[in-house]
Amino acid sequence: MHPHHTIFLKSEMRASCNICSQGLTGLLGYTCRECWYYFCVKCVTSPRVHHPGHNQHELTLVQHPASFRCYACQDDLYPPSSSCQCTICPFWIHLKCAQLPSLLKYKFHRHPLLLSYSLPQQYLRFRHYCSICHATLSPTQWLYHCANCRFLAHISCATSTTKTSQRLSSSDDEYKNLVHLPMPDETSVNLLRQLFIEKMISNHNASNDTDSSFASSSSIKGAARENVLINHWSHEHHTLVMINKHDAADDHLIVRDNNGDNSIVCDGCTKPIYATEVSYACHLCKYFLHRYCAKMPKQLQSTRYQDGLMLPDISSYFFFICNGCKFPSSGMRMMTEKGDFQLDIGCASLPRSIKHEAHHHPLTQHESGLNKECTACLRDIDDYEIVFGCDKCRFYLHGRCALKPYKIIHRWDRDHPLSLNLNLDNIEDHPHDFNCEYCSEDIDPSAWFYHCRYCDISFHIHCIDLFYRYSHIKFGISVDIDHQLHEHSLTVVLNERKRCCGICHRQLCNPLSYAAPVLECETCNFIICMSCVHPQYIQSGSSMVFLEGTEQIFEK
């Protein structure tokens, strides 16, 4: 207890016990004449405890209630029972914590749990959360963990007789009017985006006392439903014809998308047009619009910005960076009248509020993402980016992260879909780190990530974004440029191999840069990088316009 000096029994001490703080006035006690320490008889005669959680010193059993902060559970509530205290250093724990079993069978986990007196070394790199209550785990507090998987729990949570959780899931009925995310797969996300755009147009028509016709955006020729012709403001030099599901399968209408797959892509929202959908097409230019994208008026009121957003009367092939998702796009854009903010129509149509499985409150669009961190990718949110959040819980998501589907098919694992993991609760038998297949960095387990449990491959969600960074660009479209650059028509393609630009002779797709869109002449095997293409070189009347400065977009 006090090994450096001899202690002496003394009566009539006007002091308190240095161990348990009990007053010694009128009582017998022990004192050290050199240190002037005082000890009550009960503490001196109490049993000594050797505990593996504090093997540096012996612990003394304190046999009456005392106020302290427990080093094991970090609870500072006044305990009604005994405790164990080190008389040399400040270490002090509840007796019930000292008596915890080293091996625990937790009924909600199939593996036995091991008692650890601090966060295990292999987990110190990242911030971790209790797998039961989802609160942060302190690196110094005692916990139970699974040796076979990343199940970590507070000792109080693991020893509780009921499974408690702060991550409460709300019933569907409670927020039945909100969109519930995540969606099952990529097709579902595309269909959901279509519904958002349709609803945006419908709300606009309702607020402006107009019907759902094309009156605000185009004129209609022909009365037969199966043979409607329209003159649309986005493609003024040719008439668009309605095509049904049988026409959509015609080979001459199909173009290749950015993944190299054959599909029909809408020039408004840059998403696939499925075989069962009615659409409008210019067969000559391979220009397509979903039926609802063809209804897009030139001006819409934004749910986010009070001054509204305008849809400029320009070609849909105007490359720009969407401020909402940071992806380059070749589709229709909406922008403020000042021209200082622009969105693709997919981002512009996102609802005001959503409900996500990862959080028990609804998430609402915020005016600004400044000083916020995305809970999904753990990256800062830029000021103009679309962000859904709950201010009460400081839970925020990028718009693009909120729309991530449960399952995706990735070309690096064609045999199995990758599953979105919002937390580690659903991954068992995986004690080692998750390493991103793309960047080779370890994944912070508190972030969302995609994982295949069969192949044991994983991806950061922001690395998955890199595979989709040109998903809003329509490839396979021909464009005529000024003859001083090249005499033939060029096609927008995704260059994925080492080649040199025919103008600046810079090597493209080298080890320091990613694949990027280029203009290609299939006849001459000639390409032009986006750095060399400027609006003044595009032939008048062409449906393609490039934004100056796009080299900063495509050569990252």
Coordinates of C-alpha atoms in Angstrom, one line a residue:
M1 CA 0.0 0.0 0.0
H2 CA 2.8 2.4 0.9
P3 CA 5.9 0.4 0.4
H4 CA 8.5 3.2 0.7
H5 CA 7.9 4.1 4.4
T6 CA 6.6 2.5 7.6
I7 CA 3.1 3.5 8.7
F8 CA 2.1 3.9 12.3
L9 CA -1.2 3.3 14.1
K10 CA -2.5 6.6 15.6
S11 CA -5.6 7.8 17.3
E12 CA -7.4 11.2 17.3
M13 CA -6.4 12.1 13.8
R14 CA -8.1 15.1 12.2
A15 CA -7.8 14.0 8.6
S16 CA -9.4 11.9 5.9
C17 CA -8.2 8.6 4.5
N18 CA -6.1 9.2 1.4
I19 CA -7.6 6.0 -0.2
C20 CA -11.3 6.1 0.4
S21 CA -11.7 9.7 1.7
Q22 CA -13.4 8.6 4.8
G23 CA -13.1 11.1 7.8
L24 CA -10.8 9.8 10.6
T25 CA -11.8 12.3 13.3
G26 CA -12.1 10.3 16.6
L27 CA -11.1 7.0 14.9
L28 CA -8.0 4.9 14.8
G29 CA -5.9 5.1 11.7
Y30 CA -2.5 4.8 10.2
T31 CA -0.2 7.6 9.2
C32 CA 3.1 8.0 7.4
R33 CA 5.2 10.5 9.4
E34 CA 7.3 11.4 6.3
C35 CA 4.6 11.8 3.7
W36 CA 1.8 12.8 6.0
Y37 CA -0.4 10.3 4.4
Y38 CA -3.4 8.9 6.3
F39 CA -5.2 5.5 6.0
C40 CA -8.2 4.1 7.7
V41 CA -8.0 0.7 9.3
K42 CA -10.4 -0.8 6.8
C43 CA -8.2 0.2 3.8
V44 CA -5.0 -1.0 5.5
T45 CA -6.5 -4.4 6.4
S46 CA -8.5 -4.9 3.1
P47 CA -7.4 -7.7 0.8
R48 CA -5.0 -7.0 -2.0
V49 CA -6.0 -7.7 -5.6
H50 CA -3.6 -8.6 -8.5
H51 CA -5.5 -7.8 -11.7
P52 CA -4.2 -8.3 -15.3
G53 CA -5.8 -5.0 -16.3
H54 CA -3.3 -3.2 -14.0
N55 CA -0.3 -5.5 -13.5
Q56 CA 2.0 -2.7 -12.5
H57 CA 0.7 -2.5 -9.0
E58 CA -1.5 -4.2 -6.5
L59 CA -5.1 -3.0 -6.1
T60 CA -6.8 -2.5 -2.7
L61 CA -10.4 -3.5 -2.2
V62 CA -12.4 -0.5 -1.2
Q63 CA -15.4 -2.0 0.7
H64 CA -17.8 1.0 0.8
P65 CA -19.2 3.4 -1.9
A66 CA -16.9 6.0 -3.3
S67 CA -17.0 8.7 -6.0
F68 CA -14.5 8.2 -8.8
R69 CA -14.2 7.7 -12.6
C70 CA -13.8 4.0 -13.5
Y71 CA -10.8 3.4 -15.7
A72 CA -12.5 0.3 -17.2
C73 CA -15.9 1.5 -18.3
Q74 CA -15.1 5.3 -17.9
D75 CA -18.4 5.7 -15.9
D76 CA -18.2 8.3 -13.1
L77 CA -21.6 7.5 -11.5
Y78 CA -21.5 7.0 -7.8
P79 CA -21.3 3.1 -7.4
P80 CA -23.4 1.5 -4.6
S81 CA -20.9 -1.3 -4.2
S82 CA -17.2 -1.9 -3.6
S83 CA -14.3 -1.0 -5.9
C84 CA -10.6 -1.7 -6.5
Q85 CA -8.1 1.1 -6.2
C86 CA -4.4 1.4 -6.7
T87 CA -2.8 3.2 -3.8
I88 CA 0.2 4.2 -5.9
C89 CA -1.3 5.6 -9.1
P90 CA -4.8 7.0 -9.9
F91 CA -6.1 3.7 -11.3
W92 CA -9.5 2.8 -9.8
I93 CA -12.2 0.5 -11.1
H94 CA -15.6 -0.9 -10.1
L95 CA -15.5 -4.3 -8.4
K96 CA -18.0 -5.5 -11.1
C97 CA -15.6 -4.4 -13.8
A98 CA -12.7 -6.2 -12.0
Q99 CA -14.8 -9.3 -12.0
L100 CA -15.6 -9.3 -15.8
P101 CA -14.9 -12.7 -17.5
S102 CA -12.0 -12.8 -19.9
L103 CA -14.2 -14.7 -22.4
L104 CA -17.8 -13.8 -23.0
K105 CA -20.5 -15.4 -25.1
Y106 CA -22.7 -12.5 -26.5
K107 CA -26.0 -13.9 -27.7
F108 CA -26.2 -11.5 -30.6
H109 CA -22.8 -12.5 -32.1
R110 CA -21.8 -16.0 -33.1
H111 CA -18.2 -15.8 -32.0
P112 CA -17.0 -15.6 -28.4
L113 CA -15.7 -12.2 -27.3
L114 CA -12.4 -11.5 -25.7
L115 CA -11.9 -8.9 -22.9
S116 CA -9.3 -6.3 -23.8
Y117 CA -7.9 -3.7 -21.5
S118 CA -7.5 -1.2 -24.3
L119 CA -8.2 -1.0 -28.0
P120 CA -6.1 -3.7 -29.7
Q121 CA -3.0 -2.5 -31.5
Q122 CA -4.3 -3.5 -34.9
Y123 CA -7.3 -1.1 -34.6
L124 CA -5.5 2.0 -33.4
R125 CA -5.0 3.5 -36.9
F126 CA -8.7 4.5 -37.3
R127 CA -11.5 5.7 -35.2
H128 CA -13.8 2.8 -34.1
Y129 CA -17.3 2.6 -32.8
C130 CA -19.2 0.2 -30.6
S131 CA -20.9 -2.5 -32.7
I132 CA -23.9 -2.4 -30.3
C133 CA -24.6 1.2 -29.4
H134 CA -22.5 2.8 -32.3
A135 CA -20.9 5.4 -30.0
T136 CA -17.2 6.1 -30.2
L137 CA -14.8 3.7 -28.5
S138 CA -12.0 5.3 -26.5
P139 CA -8.6 3.7 -27.2
T140 CA -7.9 3.5 -23.4
Q141 CA -11.1 2.0 -22.2
W142 CA -11.8 -1.7 -21.6
L143 CA -13.9 -3.5 -24.3
Y144 CA -14.9 -6.8 -25.7
H145 CA -13.8 -7.8 -29.2
C146 CA -14.0 -10.7 -31.6
A147 CA -10.8 -12.3 -32.8
N148 CA -12.5 -13.4 -36.0
C149 CA -14.1 -10.2 -37.1
R150 CA -14.2 -6.5 -36.4
F151 CA -16.9 -6.7 -33.6
L152 CA -15.9 -4.3 -30.9
A153 CA -18.2 -3.3 -28.0
H154 CA -18.2 -1.4 -24.7
I155 CA -18.1 -3.8 -21.8
S156 CA -21.4 -2.4 -20.6
C157 CA -23.1 -3.0 -24.0
A158 CA -21.6 -6.5 -24.3
T159 CA -22.8 -7.5 -20.8
S160 CA -26.3 -6.0 -21.2
T161 CA -29.1 -8.6 -21.3
T162 CA -30.8 -6.7 -24.2
K163 CA -29.5 -5.5 -27.5
T164 CA -29.6 -1.7 -27.4
S165 CA -28.7 0.6 -30.2
Q166 CA -28.6 4.3 -30.8
R167 CA -28.9 3.7 -34.5
L168 CA -32.6 3.4 -34.4
S169 CA -34.3 2.6 -37.7
S170 CA -37.6 4.4 -38.2
S171 CA -40.6 2.6 -39.6
D172 CA -41.5 3.1 -43.2
D173 CA -44.9 4.5 -42.2
E174 CA -43.3 7.3 -40.1
Y175 CA -41.7 8.9 -43.2
K176 CA -43.7 7.2 -45.9
N177 CA -43.8 10.4 -48.0
L178 CA -40.0 10.5 -48.3
V179 CA -37.8 8.5 -50.7
H180 CA -36.1 5.7 -48.7
L181 CA -32.5 5.0 -49.6
P182 CA -30.3 3.2 -50.5
M183 CA -31.9 1.7 -53.6
P184 CA -31.2 -2.0 -54.5
D185 CA -29.1 -1.5 -57.6
E186 CA -27.9 0.9 -60.3
T187 CA -30.9 0.4 -62.5
S188 CA -33.1 1.4 -59.6
V189 CA -31.1 4.5 -59.0
N190 CA -31.5 5.5 -62.7
L191 CA -35.2 4.9 -62.5
L192 CA -35.4 6.9 -59.3
R193 CA -33.6 9.8 -61.0
Q194 CA -36.1 9.7 -63.8
L195 CA -38.9 9.9 -61.3
F196 CA -37.3 13.0 -59.7
I197 CA -37.0 14.7 -63.0
E198 CA -40.6 13.9 -63.9
K199 CA -41.8 15.2 -60.5
M200 CA -39.8 18.4 -60.9
I201 CA -41.4 19.0 -64.3
S202 CA -44.8 18.1 -62.9
N203 CA -44.4 20.5 -60.0
H204 CA -43.4 23.3 -62.4
N205 CA -46.4 22.7 -64.6
A206 CA -48.7 22.7 -61.6
S207 CA -47.3 25.9 -60.1
N208 CA -47.5 27.6 -63.5
D209 CA -51.0 26.4 -64.3
T210 CA -49.8 24.5 -67.4
D211 CA -50.5 20.9 -68.4
S212 CA -47.9 18.2 -69.1
S213 CA -47.7 18.9 -72.8
F214 CA -44.7 20.1 -74.7
A215 CA -46.0 23.6 -75.0
S216 CA -43.3 25.2 -73.0
S217 CA -40.4 23.4 -74.6
S218 CA -41.4 22.3 -78.1
S219 CA -44.1 22.1 -80.8
I220 CA -45.9 19.0 -81.8
K221 CA -46.6 17.8 -85.3
G222 CA -49.0 14.9 -86.1
A223 CA -51.9 13.6 -84.2
A224 CA -51.1 9.9 -84.2
R225 CA -49.7 8.9 -80.8
E226 CA -47.3 6.3 -82.4
N227 CA -45.9 8.8 -84.9
V228 CA -45.5 12.1 -83.0
L229 CA -42.9 14.6 -84.4
I230 CA -41.6 17.4 -82.2
N231 CA -39.3 20.4 -82.8
H232 CA -37.3 20.6 -79.6
W233 CA -35.3 23.7 -78.5
S234 CA -32.3 21.5 -77.6
H235 CA -32.0 20.1 -81.2
E236 CA -33.3 22.8 -83.4
H237 CA -31.9 21.8 -86.7
H238 CA -33.7 18.4 -86.9
T239 CA -37.2 17.1 -86.0
L240 CA -37.4 14.5 -83.3
V241 CA -39.6 11.5 -83.7
M242 CA -41.2 9.4 -81.0
I243 CA -39.9 5.8 -80.9
N244 CA -41.4 2.9 -78.9
K245 CA -39.7 -0.1 -77.4
H246 CA -39.4 -1.9 -80.7
D247 CA -37.7 1.0 -82.4
A248 CA -35.3 1.4 -79.5
A249 CA -33.7 -1.9 -80.3
D250 CA -32.6 -0.8 -83.8
D251 CA -28.8 -1.2 -84.2
H252 CA -28.4 2.1 -86.0
L253 CA -29.6 4.0 -82.9
I254 CA -27.3 2.4 -80.4
V255 CA -24.1 4.1 -79.2
R256 CA -21.5 3.0 -76.7
D257 CA -21.5 4.4 -73.2
N258 CA -18.5 5.3 -71.1
N259 CA -18.2 1.7 -69.8
G260 CA -17.9 0.4 -73.3
D261 CA -21.4 -1.1 -73.2
N262 CA -23.9 -0.7 -76.0
S263 CA -27.0 1.3 -75.0
I264 CA -29.2 4.2 -75.9
V265 CA -28.3 7.2 -73.8
C266 CA -30.5 10.2 -73.2
D267 CA -28.9 13.5 -74.3
G268 CA -30.9 15.3 -71.5
C269 CA -30.1 13.4 -68.3
T270 CA -27.3 11.2 -69.9
K271 CA -28.9 8.1 -68.4
P272 CA -29.9 4.9 -70.3
I273 CA -33.2 4.8 -72.2
Y274 CA -34.5 1.3 -71.4
A275 CA -36.2 -0.9 -74.1
T276 CA -39.7 -0.5 -72.6
E277 CA -39.5 3.3 -72.5
V278 CA -40.9 5.8 -75.0
S279 CA -38.4 8.3 -76.2
Y280 CA -37.7 10.9 -78.9
A281 CA -34.9 10.5 -81.4
C282 CA -33.1 12.2 -84.2
H283 CA -32.0 9.2 -86.3
L284 CA -29.5 11.2 -88.3
C285 CA -27.6 12.6 -85.2
K286 CA -28.3 9.7 -82.8
Y287 CA -29.8 12.3 -80.5
F288 CA -32.3 10.9 -77.9
L289 CA -34.5 12.3 -75.2
H290 CA -36.6 10.5 -72.6
R291 CA -40.2 11.5 -73.1
Y292 CA -40.1 13.4 -69.8
C293 CA -36.7 15.0 -70.6
A294 CA -38.3 16.3 -73.8
K295 CA -40.9 18.1 -71.6
M296 CA -38.2 20.0 -69.8
P297 CA -39.0 23.8 -69.9
K298 CA -36.3 26.4 -70.4
Q299 CA -36.7 27.7 -66.9
L300 CA -37.6 26.1 -63.6
Q301 CA -37.8 27.2 -60.0
S302 CA -35.2 25.5 -57.9
T303 CA -36.1 24.0 -54.5
R304 CA -32.7 25.1 -53.3
Y305 CA -32.2 28.6 -54.7
Q306 CA -34.8 31.3 -54.4
D307 CA -33.9 33.1 -57.6
G308 CA -34.6 30.0 -59.6
L309 CA -32.4 28.1 -62.2
M310 CA -32.5 28.6 -65.9
L311 CA -32.0 25.9 -68.6
P312 CA -30.0 27.7 -71.3
D313 CA -31.1 27.4 -74.9
I314 CA -27.9 25.7 -76.0
S315 CA -26.9 22.2 -77.2
S316 CA -26.9 19.5 -74.6
Y317 CA -23.4 18.7 -75.7
F318 CA -21.9 21.6 -73.8
F319 CA -19.4 20.0 -71.4
F320 CA -19.5 21.5 -67.9
I321 CA -18.8 20.6 -64.3
C322 CA -22.0 20.1 -62.2
N323 CA -21.5 22.0 -59.0
G324 CA -23.8 19.6 -57.2
C325 CA -21.9 16.3 -57.8
K326 CA -18.6 17.6 -59.2
F327 CA -18.9 15.3 -62.3
P328 CA -18.4 16.5 -65.8
S329 CA -21.5 16.3 -67.9
S330 CA -22.6 16.6 -71.5
G331 CA -26.3 16.7 -70.7
M332 CA -28.8 19.5 -70.2
R333 CA -27.7 21.9 -67.5
M334 CA -29.6 24.3 -65.2
M335 CA -27.9 27.5 -64.1
T336 CA -28.6 30.7 -62.2
E337 CA -29.2 33.8 -64.2
K338 CA -25.9 35.2 -63.0
G339 CA -24.2 32.1 -64.5
D340 CA -22.3 31.4 -61.2
F341 CA -23.9 28.1 -60.4
Q342 CA -24.8 25.1 -62.6
L343 CA -26.3 21.7 -62.1
D344 CA -27.1 18.8 -64.4
I345 CA -30.8 18.1 -64.4
G346 CA -30.4 15.0 -62.3
C347 CA -28.9 17.0 -59.4
A348 CA -31.3 19.9 -59.9
S349 CA -34.3 17.5 -59.5
L350 CA -33.2 15.9 -56.2
P351 CA -35.9 16.2 -53.5
R352 CA -35.8 18.5 -50.6
S353 CA -35.7 15.7 -48.0
I354 CA -34.8 12.0 -48.0
K355 CA -34.7 9.1 -45.5
H356 CA -31.6 6.9 -45.4
E357 CA -31.1 3.6 -43.7
A358 CA -27.8 4.9 -42.2
H359 CA -29.6 7.5 -40.0
H360 CA -32.8 7.5 -38.0
H361 CA -33.8 11.1 -38.8
P362 CA -34.8 12.4 -42.2
L363 CA -32.1 14.2 -44.1
T364 CA -32.7 17.6 -45.6
Q365 CA -30.9 19.5 -48.4
H366 CA -28.7 22.2 -47.0
E367 CA -27.9 25.6 -48.6
S368 CA -24.2 25.1 -48.1
G369 CA -21.8 22.2 -47.4
L370 CA -19.2 24.5 -45.8
N371 CA -17.6 23.1 -42.7
K372 CA -19.3 19.8 -43.0
E373 CA -17.8 16.3 -43.4
C374 CA -19.6 13.5 -45.3
T375 CA -20.3 10.6 -43.0
A376 CA -20.1 8.2 -45.9
C377 CA -16.7 9.0 -47.5
L378 CA -15.3 11.0 -44.6
R379 CA -14.3 13.8 -47.0
D380 CA -15.0 17.5 -46.6
I381 CA -18.1 18.9 -48.4
D382 CA -17.5 21.9 -50.7
D383 CA -19.7 25.0 -50.3
Y384 CA -21.7 24.5 -53.5
E385 CA -22.0 20.7 -53.4
I386 CA -25.4 19.1 -52.7
V387 CA -25.5 17.9 -49.2
F388 CA -28.3 16.1 -47.3
G389 CA -28.0 16.3 -43.5
C390 CA -29.4 16.2 -40.0
D391 CA -28.1 19.2 -38.0
K392 CA -29.3 17.8 -34.7
C393 CA -26.9 14.8 -35.1
R394 CA -24.3 16.4 -37.3
F395 CA -24.9 13.7 -39.8
Y396 CA -24.2 14.8 -43.4
L397 CA -24.0 13.1 -46.8
H398 CA -22.9 14.2 -50.3
G399 CA -25.8 14.0 -52.6
R400 CA -23.8 11.5 -54.7
C401 CA -23.0 9.4 -51.6
A402 CA -26.6 9.3 -50.5
L403 CA -27.7 7.8 -53.8
K404 CA -25.2 5.0 -53.7
P405 CA -27.1 1.7 -54.3
Y406 CA -26.8 -1.5 -52.2
K407 CA -25.3 -3.5 -55.1
I408 CA -23.2 -2.6 -58.0
I409 CA -21.6 -4.6 -60.8
H410 CA -18.0 -3.7 -61.2
R411 CA -15.8 -4.8 -64.1
W412 CA -13.1 -5.9 -61.8
D413 CA -15.4 -8.5 -60.3
R414 CA -17.9 -9.5 -62.9
D415 CA -18.9 -12.7 -61.1
H416 CA -20.4 -11.1 -58.0
P417 CA -22.0 -7.8 -57.2
L418 CA -20.2 -5.5 -54.7
S419 CA -22.3 -4.7 -51.6
L420 CA -22.4 -1.3 -49.9
N421 CA -21.4 -1.6 -46.3
L422 CA -22.7 1.2 -44.1
N423 CA -21.0 -0.3 -41.1
L424 CA -19.2 -3.5 -40.2
D425 CA -22.2 -5.2 -38.5
N426 CA -22.8 -7.4 -41.6
I427 CA -19.3 -8.5 -42.2
E428 CA -18.1 -11.5 -40.2
D429 CA -14.9 -13.6 -40.3
H430 CA -12.8 -10.6 -41.5
P431 CA -10.3 -9.7 -38.7
H432 CA -7.8 -8.1 -41.0
D433 CA -7.9 -4.6 -42.6
F434 CA -10.0 -3.8 -45.7
N435 CA -7.7 -2.7 -48.5
C436 CA -9.0 -0.7 -51.4
E437 CA -8.5 -2.6 -54.7
Y438 CA -8.1 0.6 -56.6
C439 CA -5.8 2.9 -54.5
S440 CA -4.2 0.1 -52.4
E441 CA -4.9 2.2 -49.2
D442 CA -6.5 0.7 -46.1
I443 CA -10.1 1.6 -45.7
D444 CA -11.3 3.4 -42.6
P445 CA -13.9 1.0 -41.2
S446 CA -16.1 3.9 -40.0
A447 CA -16.5 5.0 -43.7
W448 CA -18.9 3.4 -46.2
F449 CA -17.3 1.1 -48.7
Y450 CA -18.1 -1.6 -51.3
H451 CA -17.1 -5.2 -50.6
C452 CA -17.3 -8.6 -52.1
R453 CA -17.2 -11.2 -49.4
Y454 CA -16.6 -14.1 -51.9
C455 CA -13.5 -12.5 -53.5
D456 CA -12.5 -10.4 -50.5
I457 CA -12.1 -7.2 -52.6
S458 CA -13.1 -3.8 -51.4
F459 CA -13.3 -0.2 -52.7
H460 CA -13.6 3.2 -51.1
I461 CA -16.8 4.8 -52.3
H462 CA -14.8 7.8 -53.6
C463 CA -12.6 5.3 -55.6
I464 CA -15.7 3.8 -57.0
D465 CA -16.7 7.3 -58.1
L466 CA -13.5 7.4 -60.3
F467 CA -14.9 4.6 -62.4
Y468 CA -18.1 6.6 -62.9
R469 CA -16.5 10.0 -63.3
Y470 CA -17.6 10.2 -67.0
S471 CA -20.9 8.5 -66.5
H472 CA -22.7 11.8 -67.3
I473 CA -21.0 12.1 -70.6
K474 CA -22.5 10.6 -73.8
F475 CA -19.8 9.0 -75.9
G476 CA -20.1 7.9 -79.5
I477 CA -21.4 11.2 -80.9
S478 CA -19.9 12.6 -84.1
V479 CA -18.8 16.3 -84.4
D480 CA -17.4 18.4 -87.2
I481 CA -14.6 20.7 -86.3
D482 CA -12.7 23.4 -88.2
H483 CA -10.6 22.0 -91.0
Q484 CA -7.5 23.7 -89.6
L485 CA -7.5 21.1 -86.9
H486 CA -8.7 18.0 -88.9
E487 CA -10.6 17.4 -92.1
H488 CA -12.8 14.5 -91.0
S489 CA -15.6 14.3 -88.5
L490 CA -14.5 13.2 -85.0
T491 CA -16.2 11.1 -82.4
V492 CA -16.3 11.6 -78.7
V493 CA -14.6 8.5 -77.1
L494 CA -13.0 7.6 -73.9
N495 CA -9.3 7.1 -74.5
E496 CA -7.9 4.3 -72.3
R497 CA -4.5 3.7 -73.8
K498 CA -1.3 5.5 -74.4
R499 CA -1.7 7.8 -77.4
C500 CA -0.5 11.3 -78.4
C501 CA -2.7 14.2 -79.1
G502 CA -2.5 15.1 -82.8
I503 CA -2.3 18.8 -82.0
C504 CA -0.1 19.3 -78.9
H505 CA 1.6 15.8 -79.1
R506 CA 1.2 15.3 -75.4
Q507 CA 1.0 11.7 -74.3
L508 CA -2.4 10.8 -73.0
C509 CA -3.3 8.1 -70.5
N510 CA 0.2 7.9 -69.1
P511 CA 0.9 6.5 -65.6
L512 CA 0.3 9.9 -64.1
S513 CA -3.2 10.5 -65.6
Y514 CA -6.4 8.6 -66.0
A515 CA -8.4 7.7 -69.1
A516 CA -10.1 10.8 -70.5
P517 CA -12.6 11.8 -73.2
V518 CA -11.0 12.8 -76.5
L519 CA -12.1 13.5 -80.1
E520 CA -11.1 10.6 -82.3
C521 CA -11.0 10.2 -86.1
E522 CA -11.5 6.5 -86.8
T523 CA -10.3 6.8 -90.3
C524 CA -6.9 8.3 -89.5
N525 CA -6.4 7.0 -85.9
F526 CA -6.1 10.7 -85.0
I527 CA -7.1 12.1 -81.6
I528 CA -7.4 15.6 -80.1
C529 CA -7.3 16.1 -76.4
M530 CA -9.7 18.4 -74.7
S531 CA -7.0 20.9 -73.9
C532 CA -6.6 21.6 -77.6
V533 CA -10.3 22.0 -78.4
H534 CA -11.9 25.4 -78.0
P535 CA -15.3 26.7 -79.1
Q536 CA -13.8 28.8 -82.0
Y537 CA -12.7 25.5 -83.7
I538 CA -16.2 24.0 -83.7
Q539 CA -18.0 24.3 -87.1
S540 CA -21.1 26.4 -86.9
G541 CA -24.3 24.4 -86.8
S542 CA -22.5 21.5 -85.1
S543 CA -24.3 20.1 -82.1
M544 CA -21.1 20.0 -80.1
V545 CA -19.7 22.8 -78.0
F546 CA -16.7 22.6 -75.7
L547 CA -16.2 24.7 -72.6
E548 CA -12.8 26.4 -72.4
G549 CA -10.7 25.1 -69.5
T550 CA -12.1 21.6 -69.8
E551 CA -8.5 20.2 -69.7
Q552 CA -8.6 20.8 -65.9
I553 CA -11.6 18.5 -65.8
F554 CA -10.5 15.7 -68.0
E555 CA -6.8 15.4 -67.2
K556 CA -6.9 15.0 -63.4

